[in-house]
Amino acid sequence: MSKKFYVTTPIYYVNAKPHIGHAYTTVAADVLARFHKLLGEEVFFSAGTDEHGLKIQQKAAEAGKQPREFADEISGQFKDLWEKLNIKYSDFIRTTDDKHKAAVQVVLQKLFDKGAIYKGTYKGLYCVGCEQFLNEKDLIEGKCPDHDKKPEVVEEEAYLLKLAAIQDELIKRIKSKEFHITPQRYENEVLSLLEGEGLRDVSVSRKNVSWGIPLPFDAEHTTYVWVDAFLNYLTVLGWGGEEKSSKFWPADVSLIGKDILRVHATIWPAILLHLGLPLPKQLVVHGHILSDGKKMSKTLGNAISIDEMLEKFGVDGTRYLLMSAGAFGEDVDVTMEILVERYNAQLANNLGNLVSRVIKINEGIGAKNEAKKINWEEEGKRLADFQFNDFLDGVFKKVNEANKKIEETKLWELVKADEDKAKEILESLLGVLSEISELLELFLPETSEKIKKILETNKAEILFPRIK
Ligand code: MSP
């Protein structure tokens, strides 16, 4: 049997329409899924939307809609966007799907029967924006730093999930890298939390949030959004709560943003440990996309819209700009000016010119080159650390070198002066183009196809129109 590869993306809240931060993670997952398919592995790539909870209940009310109707609309927008961005996910899960809800109830009942969930009271500071309980020390001037809002003090009867009980096991799994958190500094962050203040049991139910999945053993309560949400990683595989999980579980790579690391590194593994299921092999944590050095927000008016990107740069242009923006684990700062500049420099000029010049100079010469076969095992080493930008930089360095060669040899004159010599150079340049088209397949699938076609027919077309 061939090796399997399971990559997960966070399921996005349907409180507002998709933005470039969501596209960032999902394009990265798409690149990984394409890569593992090329290696001949059996790949599952999950996508979906997280639809319950107070935040969505409130947003729907503001819009004068029923939560389900509101969720349908926005979930649909995510699906449409993935289609536009050429995202080839294996399945799309909605937490409002019946089969998901049923599985969540099976799991809750199991955890309750095992004593991993018990009734108590819970007091905490709840940030609706995060849909998370925060600690006093997370706050800046009493406010949640991510949402710039005072959290609510919640004190209510609640069901709690035992976290303290699994703490030692969790530390062991993290240190042995069985549950591998990367980049390293994020692992350090989690370990310092576990070994410092330690875990306390957490509330997994809300009493006054009607838009959620009811606890099967106490219908007055609905389950906490995160318990509902995490289980998507299993239910998307068709799992219904059975003892054995699916053949794709555990996930090989779970991509997450840094703001959802803590819950993914505590509540989620706790649920799995209580159920006796394997933990995801690797949490790959990425930073945030900032705009002009600040978190993108409607109030600041600095948000870059994904629709605007698609309109300006096209599908592959957008995929390229997102994946080349910076190191995956770090925050990366973008502005529309920077994006336009990079698009023009790398795609319109560097790559676009290379293709059109080589094809044009080759008119009447007819140099040919065998299509290059890529050794993906070898190339993929550069993807092992999830440094997508380095991989792309490597490809565009090749493009640049090829352009330089044309300049240095004054190839457009050489074809007249010494046709044999020019033909030799053209052959090697066609070889480079063929290699580039292969290497771009993961990131810029349409462009890769176009270049292959151009090489076959020797007819150039404009790949990326310059933006003024
Ligand atoms: N619904 C939860 C996730 C549940 S997963 C079991 C959630 N949703 S979210 O829509 O708020 O955010 C989802 C992801 O988008 C997170 O990984 C978050 O880090 C990411 N991003 C949100 N804004 C972002 C940027 N500006 N830049 C990069 N990623 C960002 O949390």
Coordinates of C-alpha atoms and ligand atoms in Angstrom, one line a residue:
M1 CA 0.0 0.0 0.0
S2 CA 1.3 3.5 -0.8
K3 CA 2.1 5.9 2.0
K4 CA -0.7 8.1 3.2
F5 CA -0.5 11.8 3.8
Y6 CA -3.1 13.8 5.7
V7 CA -2.9 17.6 5.8
T8 CA -5.5 19.6 7.7
T9 CA -6.4 23.3 7.6
P10 CA -8.2 25.1 10.4
I11 CA -11.9 25.4 9.8
Y12 CA -12.8 29.0 9.5
Y13 CA -15.4 30.9 11.4
V14 CA -18.3 32.0 9.3
N15 CA -18.7 35.3 11.2
A16 CA -17.3 37.3 8.2
K17 CA -16.3 36.7 4.7
P18 CA -12.9 35.0 3.9
H19 CA -9.8 37.2 3.8
I20 CA -6.2 36.7 2.8
G21 CA -5.1 35.2 6.1
H22 CA -7.4 32.3 5.4
A23 CA -6.2 32.0 1.9
Y24 CA -2.6 31.9 3.1
T25 CA -3.0 28.7 5.1
T26 CA -5.2 27.0 2.6
V27 CA -3.0 27.7 -0.3
A28 CA 0.0 26.3 1.7
A29 CA -2.0 23.1 2.4
D30 CA -2.8 22.9 -1.3
V31 CA 0.8 23.1 -2.2
L32 CA 1.7 20.3 0.3
A33 CA -1.2 18.1 -0.9
R34 CA 0.0 18.5 -4.5
F35 CA 3.5 17.7 -3.5
H36 CA 2.6 14.5 -1.7
K37 CA 0.4 13.5 -4.7
L38 CA 3.4 13.9 -6.9
L39 CA 5.4 11.6 -4.6
G40 CA 2.7 9.0 -5.3
E41 CA 1.2 9.1 -1.8
E42 CA -2.4 8.7 -1.0
V43 CA -3.4 12.2 0.1
F44 CA -6.3 13.6 2.1
F45 CA -6.6 17.4 2.4
S46 CA -9.3 18.7 4.7
A47 CA -11.1 22.0 4.5
G48 CA -14.2 23.4 6.2
T49 CA -16.1 26.0 8.2
D50 CA -16.6 26.4 11.9
E51 CA -20.2 27.5 12.3
H52 CA -21.4 27.3 15.9
G53 CA -20.9 29.6 18.9
L54 CA -21.7 32.9 20.3
K55 CA -19.8 35.1 17.8
I56 CA -21.7 33.7 14.9
Q57 CA -25.0 33.7 16.8
Q58 CA -24.4 37.4 17.4
K59 CA -23.3 38.3 13.9
A60 CA -26.3 36.5 12.4
A61 CA -28.6 38.5 14.7
E62 CA -27.0 41.7 13.7
A63 CA -27.6 40.8 10.0
G64 CA -31.2 40.0 10.9
K65 CA -30.8 36.4 9.8
Q66 CA -31.1 33.0 11.3
P67 CA -27.7 31.5 12.2
R68 CA -28.1 28.7 9.8
E69 CA -29.0 30.9 6.9
F70 CA -26.1 33.2 7.8
A71 CA -23.7 30.3 8.0
D72 CA -24.9 28.9 4.7
E73 CA -24.0 32.1 2.9
I74 CA -20.5 32.5 4.3
S75 CA -19.6 28.9 4.2
G76 CA -20.6 29.1 0.5
Q77 CA -18.2 32.0 0.1
F78 CA -15.3 30.0 1.4
K79 CA -16.1 27.1 -1.0
D80 CA -16.3 29.6 -3.9
L81 CA -13.0 31.1 -3.0
W82 CA -11.2 27.7 -2.8
E83 CA -12.6 26.9 -6.2
K84 CA -11.3 30.2 -7.6
L85 CA -7.9 29.7 -6.0
N86 CA -7.6 26.2 -7.6
I87 CA -7.6 24.5 -4.2
K88 CA -8.0 20.8 -4.5
Y89 CA -9.2 19.8 -1.1
S90 CA -10.4 16.2 -0.6
D91 CA -13.5 17.1 1.4
F92 CA -15.2 20.1 2.9
I93 CA -16.7 19.8 6.4
R94 CA -19.3 22.1 8.0
T95 CA -19.8 21.7 11.7
T96 CA -23.5 22.1 11.0
D97 CA -23.5 18.9 8.9
D98 CA -25.7 16.2 10.5
K99 CA -23.0 13.6 10.5
H100 CA -20.5 15.9 12.2
K101 CA -23.0 16.9 14.9
A102 CA -23.9 13.2 15.5
A103 CA -20.2 12.3 15.9
V104 CA -19.6 15.2 18.3
Q105 CA -22.4 13.9 20.5
V106 CA -21.1 10.3 20.4
V107 CA -17.7 11.7 21.6
L108 CA -19.2 13.9 24.3
Q109 CA -21.1 11.0 25.7
K110 CA -18.0 8.8 25.7
L111 CA -15.9 11.4 27.4
F112 CA -18.7 11.8 30.0
D113 CA -19.0 8.1 30.6
K114 CA -15.3 7.8 31.1
G115 CA -15.3 10.6 33.6
A116 CA -13.2 12.8 31.4
I117 CA -16.0 15.4 31.4
Y118 CA -17.7 16.3 34.7
K119 CA -20.1 18.9 36.0
G120 CA -18.9 21.8 38.0
T121 CA -18.8 25.6 37.8
Y122 CA -16.4 27.6 35.8
K123 CA -15.2 31.1 36.2
G124 CA -13.2 32.7 33.5
L125 CA -12.6 35.7 31.2
Y126 CA -14.3 35.0 27.9
C127 CA -13.4 36.7 24.7
V128 CA -16.1 36.3 22.2
G129 CA -13.8 37.3 19.3
C130 CA -11.4 34.5 20.2
E131 CA -14.1 32.2 21.5
Q132 CA -11.6 31.4 24.1
F133 CA -11.1 31.8 27.9
L134 CA -8.1 34.1 28.5
N135 CA -5.8 34.5 31.4
E136 CA -5.4 37.7 33.2
K137 CA -1.8 37.9 32.0
D138 CA -2.8 37.6 28.4
L139 CA -4.6 41.0 28.6
I140 CA -3.2 44.4 27.8
E141 CA -4.8 47.1 29.8
G142 CA -7.6 44.7 30.6
K143 CA -8.3 44.0 27.0
C144 CA -7.8 41.1 24.6
P145 CA -4.9 42.2 22.5
D146 CA -6.2 40.5 19.4
H147 CA -9.6 42.0 19.6
D148 CA -9.0 45.1 21.6
K149 CA -12.0 44.3 23.7
K150 CA -12.6 43.6 27.4
P151 CA -13.4 39.9 27.9
E152 CA -16.6 39.0 29.7
V153 CA -16.4 37.6 33.2
V154 CA -18.3 34.3 32.9
E155 CA -19.2 32.3 36.0
E156 CA -21.7 29.6 35.3
E157 CA -22.5 26.0 35.8
A158 CA -20.6 24.1 33.2
Y159 CA -19.1 20.8 32.2
L160 CA -15.4 20.6 32.5
L161 CA -12.8 18.6 30.5
K162 CA -10.0 17.1 32.5
L163 CA -6.8 18.7 31.3
A164 CA -4.6 18.6 34.4
A165 CA -4.8 14.8 34.3
I166 CA -3.2 14.5 30.9
Q167 CA -0.5 17.2 31.4
D168 CA 2.4 14.9 32.1
E169 CA 1.6 12.6 29.2
L170 CA 1.3 15.6 26.9
I171 CA 4.7 17.0 27.9
K172 CA 6.2 13.6 27.2
R173 CA 4.6 13.4 23.8
I174 CA 5.8 16.9 22.9
K175 CA 9.3 16.3 24.1
S176 CA 9.6 13.0 22.3
K177 CA 8.4 14.8 19.1
E178 CA 5.6 12.2 18.8
F179 CA 3.5 15.3 18.9
H180 CA 5.8 17.6 17.1
I181 CA 5.2 21.3 17.2
T182 CA 7.2 23.5 14.7
P183 CA 8.9 25.9 14.4
Q184 CA 10.8 25.2 17.6
R185 CA 10.0 28.4 19.3
Y186 CA 6.3 27.5 19.3
E187 CA 7.1 24.2 21.0
N188 CA 9.0 26.1 23.6
E189 CA 6.1 28.4 24.1
V190 CA 3.7 25.5 24.8
L191 CA 6.2 23.7 27.0
S192 CA 6.8 26.8 29.1
L193 CA 3.0 27.1 29.5
L194 CA 2.7 23.4 30.5
E195 CA 5.7 23.4 32.8
G196 CA 5.1 26.8 34.2
E197 CA 1.5 27.6 35.2
G198 CA 0.3 24.2 34.1
L199 CA -3.1 23.2 32.8
R200 CA -6.4 23.5 34.6
D201 CA -9.5 21.8 33.6
V202 CA -11.5 23.8 31.1
S203 CA -15.1 24.4 30.5
V204 CA -16.5 22.6 27.5
S205 CA -20.1 23.7 27.6
R206 CA -22.0 27.0 27.6
K207 CA -25.4 27.4 29.2
N208 CA -26.7 30.4 27.4
V209 CA -25.5 29.8 23.9
S210 CA -28.2 28.2 21.9
W211 CA -26.4 28.1 18.6
G212 CA -24.4 24.9 19.3
I213 CA -24.6 21.2 19.7
P214 CA -26.5 20.2 22.8
L215 CA -24.7 17.9 25.3
P216 CA -26.4 14.5 24.9
F217 CA -26.5 14.1 28.7
D218 CA -27.7 17.6 29.5
A219 CA -29.7 19.4 26.9
E220 CA -29.5 22.7 28.8
H221 CA -25.9 23.0 27.7
T222 CA -24.4 23.3 24.3
T223 CA -20.8 22.2 23.7
Y224 CA -17.9 24.7 23.6
V225 CA -17.1 25.7 20.0
W226 CA -13.6 24.3 20.2
V227 CA -14.6 20.7 21.1
D228 CA -17.0 20.8 18.3
A229 CA -14.4 22.3 15.9
F230 CA -11.5 20.0 16.6
L231 CA -13.5 16.9 15.9
N232 CA -13.8 18.1 12.3
Y233 CA -10.4 16.7 11.7
L234 CA -11.8 13.3 12.2
T235 CA -15.4 13.7 11.0
V236 CA -14.2 15.1 7.7
L237 CA -12.8 11.6 7.1
G238 CA -16.2 10.1 7.6
W239 CA -15.5 9.1 11.2
G240 CA -18.6 8.8 13.4
G241 CA -17.1 8.4 16.9
E242 CA -16.1 4.7 16.6
E243 CA -13.2 3.2 18.7
K244 CA -11.0 3.0 15.6
S245 CA -10.4 6.2 13.7
S246 CA -10.0 6.3 9.9
K247 CA -7.0 5.1 7.9
F248 CA -5.9 8.7 7.3
W249 CA -5.8 9.5 11.0
P250 CA -3.5 10.7 12.6
A251 CA -3.0 13.9 10.5
D252 CA 0.6 14.1 9.3
V253 CA 0.5 17.9 9.2
S254 CA -1.9 20.2 10.8
L255 CA -1.5 23.8 9.7
I256 CA -2.5 26.4 12.2
G257 CA -2.0 30.1 12.8
K258 CA -0.2 31.1 16.0
D259 CA -3.3 32.5 17.6
I260 CA -4.9 29.0 17.8
L261 CA -1.8 27.2 18.9
R262 CA -2.6 27.0 22.6
V263 CA -6.0 25.3 22.1
H264 CA -4.5 23.0 19.5
A265 CA -1.7 22.0 21.9
T266 CA -3.9 21.5 25.0
I267 CA -7.6 20.9 24.5
W268 CA -7.3 18.9 21.3
P269 CA -4.6 16.5 22.4
A270 CA -6.5 16.1 25.7
I271 CA -9.6 15.0 23.9
L272 CA -7.6 12.5 21.8
L273 CA -5.8 11.1 24.8
H274 CA -9.0 10.6 26.7
L275 CA -10.4 8.8 23.7
G276 CA -7.3 6.7 23.3
L277 CA -6.7 8.0 19.8
P278 CA -3.3 9.1 18.3
L279 CA -2.3 12.7 18.3
P280 CA -1.6 14.6 15.1
K281 CA 2.0 14.0 14.1
Q282 CA 2.9 17.6 13.5
L283 CA 1.5 21.0 14.3
V284 CA 2.9 23.5 11.8
V285 CA 2.4 27.0 13.1
H286 CA 2.5 30.0 10.9
G287 CA 2.6 33.7 11.7
H288 CA 0.1 36.3 10.7
I289 CA -0.1 38.4 7.6
L290 CA 0.1 42.0 8.6
S291 CA -0.8 45.0 6.5
D292 CA 1.5 47.9 6.9
G293 CA 2.9 46.5 10.2
K294 CA -0.5 46.1 11.8
K295 CA -3.1 43.4 12.1
M296 CA -5.6 43.8 9.2
S297 CA -8.9 45.1 10.4
K298 CA -12.0 46.7 9.1
T299 CA -11.7 49.6 11.5
L300 CA -8.1 50.4 10.5
G301 CA -9.1 50.1 6.9
N302 CA -5.8 48.4 6.1
A303 CA -7.3 45.0 5.1
I304 CA -6.2 43.7 1.7
S305 CA -9.2 41.9 0.1
I306 CA -8.7 38.6 -1.4
D307 CA -11.1 39.5 -4.2
E308 CA -9.0 42.5 -5.0
M309 CA -5.9 40.3 -5.2
L310 CA -7.6 37.8 -7.5
E311 CA -8.8 40.6 -9.7
K312 CA -5.4 42.3 -10.0
F313 CA -3.1 39.3 -10.0
G314 CA -5.2 36.4 -11.2
V315 CA -5.2 33.0 -9.5
D316 CA -1.6 32.1 -9.9
G317 CA -0.4 35.6 -9.2
T318 CA -2.3 35.5 -5.9
R319 CA -1.0 32.1 -5.0
Y320 CA 2.5 33.2 -5.8
L321 CA 2.3 36.4 -3.8
L322 CA 0.9 34.7 -0.7
M323 CA 3.4 31.9 -0.7
S324 CA 6.4 34.1 -1.4
A325 CA 5.4 36.8 1.2
G326 CA 7.8 35.7 3.9
A327 CA 9.0 32.8 6.2
F328 CA 6.0 30.7 7.1
G329 CA 6.4 30.7 10.8
E330 CA 6.9 34.5 11.0
D331 CA 4.6 37.4 10.8
V332 CA 4.8 38.8 7.3
D333 CA 4.0 42.4 6.4
V334 CA 2.4 43.2 3.1
T335 CA 1.0 46.3 1.5
M336 CA -0.7 46.5 -1.9
E337 CA 2.3 48.5 -3.2
I338 CA 4.7 45.7 -2.2
L339 CA 2.5 43.1 -3.8
V340 CA 2.2 45.0 -7.1
E341 CA 5.9 45.6 -7.1
R342 CA 6.7 41.9 -6.6
Y343 CA 4.2 40.8 -9.1
N344 CA 5.6 43.1 -11.8
A345 CA 9.2 42.3 -10.9
Q346 CA 9.0 38.5 -10.6
L347 CA 6.0 37.4 -12.6
A348 CA 5.5 40.0 -15.3
N349 CA 9.1 40.9 -15.9
N350 CA 11.4 38.1 -14.8
L351 CA 9.3 35.0 -15.7
G352 CA 7.1 36.6 -18.4
N353 CA 10.1 38.1 -20.2
L354 CA 12.1 34.9 -20.1
V355 CA 9.4 32.9 -21.7
S356 CA 8.6 35.5 -24.4
R357 CA 12.2 36.2 -25.3
V358 CA 13.3 32.6 -25.5
I359 CA 10.3 31.7 -27.7
K360 CA 10.8 34.8 -29.9
I361 CA 14.5 34.3 -30.5
N362 CA 13.9 30.7 -31.2
E363 CA 11.5 31.6 -34.1
G364 CA 13.1 30.3 -37.3
I365 CA 15.8 28.5 -35.3
G366 CA 13.6 25.8 -33.9
A367 CA 15.9 24.6 -31.1
K368 CA 14.3 21.8 -29.1
N369 CA 14.9 20.3 -25.7
E370 CA 13.6 17.2 -23.9
A371 CA 11.1 17.9 -21.2
K372 CA 12.9 17.8 -17.8
K373 CA 11.9 15.2 -15.3
I374 CA 12.1 16.5 -11.8
N375 CA 13.3 14.4 -8.9
W376 CA 10.7 15.5 -6.4
E377 CA 12.2 13.6 -3.5
E378 CA 15.2 15.8 -3.9
E379 CA 13.4 19.1 -4.6
G380 CA 10.9 18.4 -1.8
K381 CA 13.7 18.6 0.8
R382 CA 13.3 22.3 0.6
L383 CA 9.6 22.0 1.5
A384 CA 10.4 19.8 4.5
D385 CA 10.7 22.9 6.7
F386 CA 7.6 24.5 5.2
Q387 CA 9.7 27.3 3.8
F388 CA 7.6 27.9 0.8
N389 CA 9.1 31.3 0.1
D390 CA 12.6 29.7 -0.1
F391 CA 11.4 27.2 -2.6
L392 CA 10.0 29.9 -4.8
D393 CA 13.0 32.1 -4.4
G394 CA 15.1 29.2 -5.7
V395 CA 12.9 28.8 -8.7
F396 CA 13.0 32.6 -9.5
K397 CA 16.7 32.6 -9.1
K398 CA 16.9 30.1 -12.0
V399 CA 14.6 32.4 -14.0
N400 CA 16.9 35.3 -13.3
E401 CA 20.0 33.4 -14.3
A402 CA 18.4 32.4 -17.5
N403 CA 17.6 36.1 -18.3
K404 CA 21.1 37.1 -17.5
K405 CA 22.4 34.5 -19.9
I406 CA 20.4 36.0 -22.7
E407 CA 21.8 39.5 -21.8
E408 CA 25.4 38.4 -21.5
T409 CA 25.5 36.4 -24.7
K410 CA 23.3 39.1 -26.5
L411 CA 21.4 36.1 -27.8
W412 CA 19.2 38.2 -30.1
E413 CA 22.3 39.3 -32.0
L414 CA 24.1 36.0 -31.7
V415 CA 21.3 34.2 -33.7
K416 CA 22.4 36.3 -36.6
A417 CA 26.2 36.0 -36.1
D418 CA 26.6 32.4 -35.0
E419 CA 23.5 30.3 -35.4
D420 CA 25.0 27.1 -34.1
K421 CA 26.2 28.7 -30.9
A422 CA 22.9 30.4 -30.4
K423 CA 21.0 27.2 -30.9
E424 CA 23.1 25.5 -28.3
I425 CA 22.3 28.3 -25.8
L426 CA 18.6 28.2 -26.8
E427 CA 18.5 24.5 -26.1
S428 CA 19.8 24.9 -22.6
L429 CA 17.4 27.8 -22.0
L430 CA 14.5 25.7 -23.2
G431 CA 15.7 23.1 -20.7
V432 CA 15.6 25.6 -17.9
L433 CA 12.1 26.7 -18.9
S434 CA 10.9 23.1 -18.9
E435 CA 12.4 22.6 -15.4
I436 CA 10.8 25.8 -14.2
S437 CA 7.4 24.8 -15.5
E438 CA 7.7 21.5 -13.6
L439 CA 8.8 23.3 -10.4
L440 CA 6.0 25.7 -10.5
E441 CA 3.4 23.0 -10.7
L442 CA 2.7 23.0 -7.0
F443 CA 2.4 26.7 -6.6
L444 CA 1.2 28.0 -10.0
P445 CA -0.5 25.1 -11.6
E446 CA -2.1 27.0 -14.5
T447 CA 1.1 28.8 -15.3
S448 CA 3.0 25.6 -15.2
E449 CA 0.5 24.1 -17.8
K450 CA 0.7 27.2 -19.9
I451 CA 4.5 27.1 -20.1
K452 CA 4.5 23.5 -21.0
K453 CA 2.1 24.2 -23.8
I454 CA 4.2 27.2 -25.0
L455 CA 7.2 24.9 -25.1
E456 CA 5.3 22.3 -27.2
T457 CA 3.9 24.8 -29.7
N458 CA 6.7 27.3 -29.7
K459 CA 4.0 30.1 -29.5
A460 CA 4.4 32.6 -26.8
E461 CA 1.5 34.2 -24.9
I462 CA 1.4 36.8 -22.2
L463 CA 1.5 35.0 -18.8
F464 CA 1.2 38.0 -16.5
P465 CA 0.2 41.3 -17.8
R466 CA 2.1 44.2 -16.2
I467 CA 0.2 46.2 -13.7
K468 CA 0.6 50.0 -13.8
Ligands
MSP1 N1 -12.6 28.4 13.9 C1 -11.3 28.5 14.5 C2 -10.4 27.4 14.1 C3 -10.9 26.0 14.4 S1 -9.8 24.8 13.9 C4 -10.3 23.4 14.6 C5 -10.7 29.9 14.0 N2 -11.2 30.4 12.9 S2 -10.7 31.8 12.3 O1 -11.4 31.9 11.1 O2 -10.7 32.8 13.2 O3 -9.1 31.6 11.9 C6 -8.7 30.5 11.3 C7 -7.2 30.6 10.9 O4 -7.0 31.8 10.2 C8 -6.3 30.6 12.1 O5 -5.3 29.7 11.8 C9 -5.7 32.0 12.1 O6 -4.4 32.0 12.5 C10 -5.8 32.3 10.6 N3 -5.7 33.7 10.3 C11 -6.6 34.7 10.7 N4 -6.1 35.9 10.3 C12 -4.8 35.7 9.8 C13 -3.9 36.6 9.2 N5 -4.0 37.9 9.1 N6 -2.8 36.0 8.7 C14 -2.6 34.6 8.6 N7 -3.5 33.8 9.2 C15 -4.6 34.4 9.8 O7 -9.8 30.3 14.7

